mmCIF file of C-alpha atoms in Angstrom:
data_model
loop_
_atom_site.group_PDB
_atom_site.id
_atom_site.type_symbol
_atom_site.label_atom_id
_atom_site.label_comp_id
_atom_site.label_asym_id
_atom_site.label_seq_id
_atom_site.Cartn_x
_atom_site.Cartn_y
_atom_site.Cartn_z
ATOM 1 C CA UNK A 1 87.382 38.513 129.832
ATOM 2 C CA UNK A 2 84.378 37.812 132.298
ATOM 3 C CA UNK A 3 80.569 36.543 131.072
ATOM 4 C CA UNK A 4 77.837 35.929 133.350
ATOM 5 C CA UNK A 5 75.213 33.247 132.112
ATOM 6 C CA UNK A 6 72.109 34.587 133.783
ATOM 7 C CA UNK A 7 71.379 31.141 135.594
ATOM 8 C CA UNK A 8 74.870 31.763 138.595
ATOM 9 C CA UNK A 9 77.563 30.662 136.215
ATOM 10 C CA UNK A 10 80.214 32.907 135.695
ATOM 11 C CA UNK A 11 82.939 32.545 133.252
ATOM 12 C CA UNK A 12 86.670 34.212 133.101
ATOM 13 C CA UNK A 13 89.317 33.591 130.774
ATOM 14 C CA UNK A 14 92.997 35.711 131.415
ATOM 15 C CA UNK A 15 95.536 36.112 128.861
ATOM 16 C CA UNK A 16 99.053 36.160 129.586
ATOM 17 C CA UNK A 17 101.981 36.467 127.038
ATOM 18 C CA UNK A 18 105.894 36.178 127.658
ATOM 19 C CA UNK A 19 108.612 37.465 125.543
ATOM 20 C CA UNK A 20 108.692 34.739 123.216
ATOM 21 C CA UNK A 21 104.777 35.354 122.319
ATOM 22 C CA UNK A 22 103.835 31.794 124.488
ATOM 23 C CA UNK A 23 99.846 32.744 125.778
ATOM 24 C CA UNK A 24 99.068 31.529 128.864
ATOM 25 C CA UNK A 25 95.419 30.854 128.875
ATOM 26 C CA UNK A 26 93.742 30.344 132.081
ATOM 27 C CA UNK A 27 90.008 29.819 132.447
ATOM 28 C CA UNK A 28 87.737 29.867 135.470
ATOM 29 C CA UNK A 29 84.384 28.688 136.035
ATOM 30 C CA UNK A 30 82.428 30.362 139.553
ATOM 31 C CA UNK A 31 79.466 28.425 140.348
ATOM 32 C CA UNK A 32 77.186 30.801 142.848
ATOM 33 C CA UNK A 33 74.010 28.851 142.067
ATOM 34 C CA UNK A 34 71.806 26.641 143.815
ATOM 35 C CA UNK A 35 73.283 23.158 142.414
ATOM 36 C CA UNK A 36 76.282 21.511 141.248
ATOM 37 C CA UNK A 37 77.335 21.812 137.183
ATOM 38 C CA UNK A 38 79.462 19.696 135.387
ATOM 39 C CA UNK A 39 81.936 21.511 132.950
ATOM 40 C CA UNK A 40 84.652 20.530 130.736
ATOM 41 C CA UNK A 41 87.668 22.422 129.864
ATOM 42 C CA UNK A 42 88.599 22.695 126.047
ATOM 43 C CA UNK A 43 90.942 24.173 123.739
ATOM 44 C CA UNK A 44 91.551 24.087 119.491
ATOM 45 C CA UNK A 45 93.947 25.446 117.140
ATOM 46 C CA UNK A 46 92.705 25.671 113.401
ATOM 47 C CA UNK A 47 94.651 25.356 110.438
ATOM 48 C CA UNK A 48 94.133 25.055 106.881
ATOM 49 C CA UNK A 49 96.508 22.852 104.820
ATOM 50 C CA UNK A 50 95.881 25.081 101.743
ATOM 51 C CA UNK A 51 99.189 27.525 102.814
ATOM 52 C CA UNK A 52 100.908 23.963 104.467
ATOM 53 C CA UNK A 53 104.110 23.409 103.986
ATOM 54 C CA UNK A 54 105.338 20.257 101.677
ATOM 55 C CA UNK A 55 104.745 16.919 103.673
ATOM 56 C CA UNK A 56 107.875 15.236 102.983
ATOM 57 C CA UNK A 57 109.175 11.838 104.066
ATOM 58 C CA UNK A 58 112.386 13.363 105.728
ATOM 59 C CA UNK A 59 110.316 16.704 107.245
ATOM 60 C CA UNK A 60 107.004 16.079 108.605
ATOM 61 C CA UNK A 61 104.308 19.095 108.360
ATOM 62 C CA UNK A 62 100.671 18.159 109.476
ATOM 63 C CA UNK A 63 99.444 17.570 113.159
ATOM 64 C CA UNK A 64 101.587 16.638 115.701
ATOM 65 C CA UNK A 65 101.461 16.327 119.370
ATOM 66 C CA UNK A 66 102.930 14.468 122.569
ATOM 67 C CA UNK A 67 101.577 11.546 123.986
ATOM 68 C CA UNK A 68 102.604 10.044 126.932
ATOM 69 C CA UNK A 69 105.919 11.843 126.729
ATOM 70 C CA UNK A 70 106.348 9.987 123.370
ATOM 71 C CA UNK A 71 106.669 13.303 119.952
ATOM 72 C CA UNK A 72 104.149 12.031 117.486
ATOM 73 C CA UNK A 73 104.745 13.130 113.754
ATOM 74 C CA UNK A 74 101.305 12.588 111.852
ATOM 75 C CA UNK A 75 98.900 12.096 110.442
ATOM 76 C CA UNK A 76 99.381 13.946 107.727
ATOM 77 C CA UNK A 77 96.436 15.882 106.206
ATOM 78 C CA UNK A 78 95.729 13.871 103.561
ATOM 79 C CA UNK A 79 94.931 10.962 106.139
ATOM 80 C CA UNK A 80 93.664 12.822 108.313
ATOM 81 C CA UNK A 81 90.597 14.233 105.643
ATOM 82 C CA UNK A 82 90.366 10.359 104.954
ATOM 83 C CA UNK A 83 89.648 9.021 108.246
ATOM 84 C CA UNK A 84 87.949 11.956 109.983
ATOM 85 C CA UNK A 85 89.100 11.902 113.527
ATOM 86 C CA UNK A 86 92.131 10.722 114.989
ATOM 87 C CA UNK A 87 91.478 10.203 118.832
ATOM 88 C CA UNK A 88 95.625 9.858 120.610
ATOM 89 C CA UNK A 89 96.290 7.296 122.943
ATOM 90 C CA UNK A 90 97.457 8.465 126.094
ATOM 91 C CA UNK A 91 97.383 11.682 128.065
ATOM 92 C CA UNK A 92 98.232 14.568 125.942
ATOM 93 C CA UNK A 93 101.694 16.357 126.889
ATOM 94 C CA UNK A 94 100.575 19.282 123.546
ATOM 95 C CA UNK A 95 99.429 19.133 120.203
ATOM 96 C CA UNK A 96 99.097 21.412 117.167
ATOM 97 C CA UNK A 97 100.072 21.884 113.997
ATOM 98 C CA UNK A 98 103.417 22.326 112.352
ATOM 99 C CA UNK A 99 105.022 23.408 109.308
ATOM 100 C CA UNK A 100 108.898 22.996 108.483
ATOM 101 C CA UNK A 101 109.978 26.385 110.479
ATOM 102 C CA UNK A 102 106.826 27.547 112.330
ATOM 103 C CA UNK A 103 104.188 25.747 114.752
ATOM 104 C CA UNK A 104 101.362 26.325 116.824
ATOM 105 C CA UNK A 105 100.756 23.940 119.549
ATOM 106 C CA UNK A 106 98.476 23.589 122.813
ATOM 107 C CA UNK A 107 99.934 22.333 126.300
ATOM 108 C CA UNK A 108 97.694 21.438 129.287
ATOM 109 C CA UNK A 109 98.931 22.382 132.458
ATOM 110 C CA UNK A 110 98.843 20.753 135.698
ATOM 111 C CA UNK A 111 95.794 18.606 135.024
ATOM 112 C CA UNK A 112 95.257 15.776 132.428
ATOM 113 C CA UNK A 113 93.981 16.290 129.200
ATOM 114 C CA UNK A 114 93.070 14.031 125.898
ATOM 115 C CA UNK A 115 94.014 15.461 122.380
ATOM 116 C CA UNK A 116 92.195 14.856 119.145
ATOM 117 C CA UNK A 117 92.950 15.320 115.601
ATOM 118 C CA UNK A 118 90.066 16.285 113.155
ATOM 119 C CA UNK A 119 89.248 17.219 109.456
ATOM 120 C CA UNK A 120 86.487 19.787 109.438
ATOM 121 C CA UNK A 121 85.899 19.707 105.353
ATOM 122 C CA UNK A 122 87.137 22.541 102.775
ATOM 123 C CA UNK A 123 90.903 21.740 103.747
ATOM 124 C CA UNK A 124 90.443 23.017 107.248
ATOM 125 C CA UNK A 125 91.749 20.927 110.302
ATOM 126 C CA UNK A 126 91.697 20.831 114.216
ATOM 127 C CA UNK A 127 93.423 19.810 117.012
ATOM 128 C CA UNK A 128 91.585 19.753 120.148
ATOM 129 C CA UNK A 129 92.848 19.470 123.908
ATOM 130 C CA UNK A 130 89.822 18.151 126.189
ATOM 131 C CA UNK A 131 90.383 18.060 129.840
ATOM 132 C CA UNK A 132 88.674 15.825 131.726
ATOM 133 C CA UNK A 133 84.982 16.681 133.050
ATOM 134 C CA UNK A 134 84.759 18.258 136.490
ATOM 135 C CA UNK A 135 81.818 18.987 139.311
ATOM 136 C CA UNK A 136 81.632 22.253 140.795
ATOM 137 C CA UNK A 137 79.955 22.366 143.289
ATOM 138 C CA UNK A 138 77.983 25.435 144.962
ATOM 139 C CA UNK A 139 80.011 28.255 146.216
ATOM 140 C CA UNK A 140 82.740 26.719 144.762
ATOM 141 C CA UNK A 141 85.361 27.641 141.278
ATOM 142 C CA UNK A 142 87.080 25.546 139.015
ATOM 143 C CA UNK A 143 90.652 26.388 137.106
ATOM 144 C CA UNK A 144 92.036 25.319 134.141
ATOM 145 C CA UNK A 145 95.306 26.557 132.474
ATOM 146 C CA UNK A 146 96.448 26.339 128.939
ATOM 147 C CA UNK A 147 99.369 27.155 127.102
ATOM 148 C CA UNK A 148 99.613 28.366 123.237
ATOM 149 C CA UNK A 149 102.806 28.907 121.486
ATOM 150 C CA UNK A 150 102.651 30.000 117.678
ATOM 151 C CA UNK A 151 106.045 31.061 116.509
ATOM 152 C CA UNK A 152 108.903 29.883 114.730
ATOM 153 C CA UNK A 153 110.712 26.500 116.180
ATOM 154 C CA UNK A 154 113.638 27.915 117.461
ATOM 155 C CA UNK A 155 115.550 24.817 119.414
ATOM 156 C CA UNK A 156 116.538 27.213 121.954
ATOM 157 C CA UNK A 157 113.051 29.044 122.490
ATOM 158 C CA UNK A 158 111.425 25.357 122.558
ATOM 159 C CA UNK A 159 114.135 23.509 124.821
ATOM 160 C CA UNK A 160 113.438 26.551 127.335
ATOM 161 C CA UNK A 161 110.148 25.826 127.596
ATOM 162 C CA UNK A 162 110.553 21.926 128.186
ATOM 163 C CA UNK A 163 112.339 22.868 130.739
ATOM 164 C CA UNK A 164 109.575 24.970 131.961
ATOM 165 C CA UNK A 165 107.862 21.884 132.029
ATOM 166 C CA UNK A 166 106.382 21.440 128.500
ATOM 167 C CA UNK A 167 107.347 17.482 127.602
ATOM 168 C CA UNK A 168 109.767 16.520 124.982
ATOM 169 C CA UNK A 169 108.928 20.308 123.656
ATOM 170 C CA UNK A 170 112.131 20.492 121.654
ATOM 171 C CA UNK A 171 111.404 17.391 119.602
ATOM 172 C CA UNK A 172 108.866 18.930 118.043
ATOM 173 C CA UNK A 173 112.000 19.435 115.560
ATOM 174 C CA UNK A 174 112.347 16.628 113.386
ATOM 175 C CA UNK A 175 116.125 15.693 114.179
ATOM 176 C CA UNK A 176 115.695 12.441 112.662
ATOM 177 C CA UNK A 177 117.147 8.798 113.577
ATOM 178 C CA UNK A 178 120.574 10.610 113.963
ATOM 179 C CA UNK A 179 119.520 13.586 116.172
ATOM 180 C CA UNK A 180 122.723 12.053 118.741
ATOM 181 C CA UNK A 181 124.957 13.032 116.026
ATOM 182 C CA UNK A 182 123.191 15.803 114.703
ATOM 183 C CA UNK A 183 122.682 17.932 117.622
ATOM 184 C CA UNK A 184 126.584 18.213 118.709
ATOM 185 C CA UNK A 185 127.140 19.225 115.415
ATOM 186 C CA UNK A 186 124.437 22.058 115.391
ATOM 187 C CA UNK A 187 125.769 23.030 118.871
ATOM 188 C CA UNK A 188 129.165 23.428 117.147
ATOM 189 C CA UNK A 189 127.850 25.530 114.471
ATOM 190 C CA UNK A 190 126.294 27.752 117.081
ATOM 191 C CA UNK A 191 128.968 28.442 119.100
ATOM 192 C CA UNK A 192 131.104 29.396 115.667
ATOM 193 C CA UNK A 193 128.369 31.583 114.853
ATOM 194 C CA UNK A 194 128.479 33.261 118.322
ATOM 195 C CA UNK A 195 132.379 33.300 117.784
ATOM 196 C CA UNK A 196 132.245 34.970 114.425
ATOM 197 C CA UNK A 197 128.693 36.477 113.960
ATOM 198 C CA UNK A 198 128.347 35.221 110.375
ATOM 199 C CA UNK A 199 126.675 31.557 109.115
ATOM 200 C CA UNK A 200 128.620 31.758 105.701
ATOM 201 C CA UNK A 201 131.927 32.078 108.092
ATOM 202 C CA UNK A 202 130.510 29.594 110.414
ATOM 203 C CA UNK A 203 130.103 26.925 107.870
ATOM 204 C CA UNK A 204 132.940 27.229 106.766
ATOM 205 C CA UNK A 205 134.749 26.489 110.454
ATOM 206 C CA UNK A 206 132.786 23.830 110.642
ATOM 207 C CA UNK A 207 133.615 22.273 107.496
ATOM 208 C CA UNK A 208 137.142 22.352 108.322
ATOM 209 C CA UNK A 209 136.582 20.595 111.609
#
């Protein structure tokens, strides 16, 4: 998508989508005018807590984001309406929004970016990824990338894309304190269900291990 601004601006934004549904966003500012321009890269997600899932003290659903490679679970939205903004420490790895099974999260990529948290009124929220402010000069283009994934948090799905270079991606499941013992066990149950192409079956394996 491609917009001229009358004054030598012009504007592009390309859409890209993989098989798992992640959008690669990657917008592009051409400067052909006399003078420099100072721009600044942005993204949001929306949400409204109204169809949110149950904020629980075991199972987090609200915003949540990665800071500084560190998963943060929260606020929740009731804080969040409280206190109006929530500006994150530290350079923003992705944020979004997440339910128990489902999420939608931004991810900068290959330049920094700053992540906010915000209550807009009515039960509506947003989560916005600011890059930092550039000069582009005459003659000259700027790039920014951005990824989007809203979909269901599969561990597999999200560990493939920390390894495509999304941090600490797969946290964004709520393991808990025990996710050392938790996730060899889930492995096993896996690799029954693989074995025997039935959970109920599966379970039961387990269980007998």
């Amino acid at each position: 998508l491609t917009w001229q601004n009358g004054a030598g601006q012009n504007f592009a934004i390309e859409f890209a989508i993989d098989q798992d549904y992640l959008i690669t966003a990657k917008q592009t500012v051409g400067n052909a005018g006399a003078g420099a321009i100072a721009v600044q890269p942005f993204g949001l997600i929306n949400r409204t807590s109204l169809t949110a899932s149950v904020d629980t003290w075991n199972v987090h659903a609200g915003p949540i984001g990665a800071f500084d490679g560190s998963v943060l679970f929260g606020p929740d939205y009731d804080d969040l309406a409280e206190s109006g903004t929530v500006n994150e420490a530290g350079k923003a790895d992705w944020l979004g929004f997440t339910d128990i099974y489902w999420m939608s999260a931004l991810a900068p990529v290959g330049a920094k970016a700053q992540g906010t948290f915000r209550s807009m009124g009515d039960s509506l929220f947003r989560a916005d990824l600011m890059y930092d402010k550039s000069v582009v000069q005459p003659g000259t283009q700027l790039s920014r990338t951005t990824k989007l994934f809203a979909g269901g948090k599969e561990h597999l799905v999200l560990d493939r894309y920390e390894e495509g270079g999304i941090t600490k991606f797969g946290l964004s499941i709520d393991w808990g304190w025990f996710r050392w013992f938790e996730k060899p066990i889930f492995w096993v149950l896996i690799s029954l269900f693989n074995l025997v192409g039935n959970f109920g079956v599966a379970i039961i394996l387990l269980t007998v291990i």
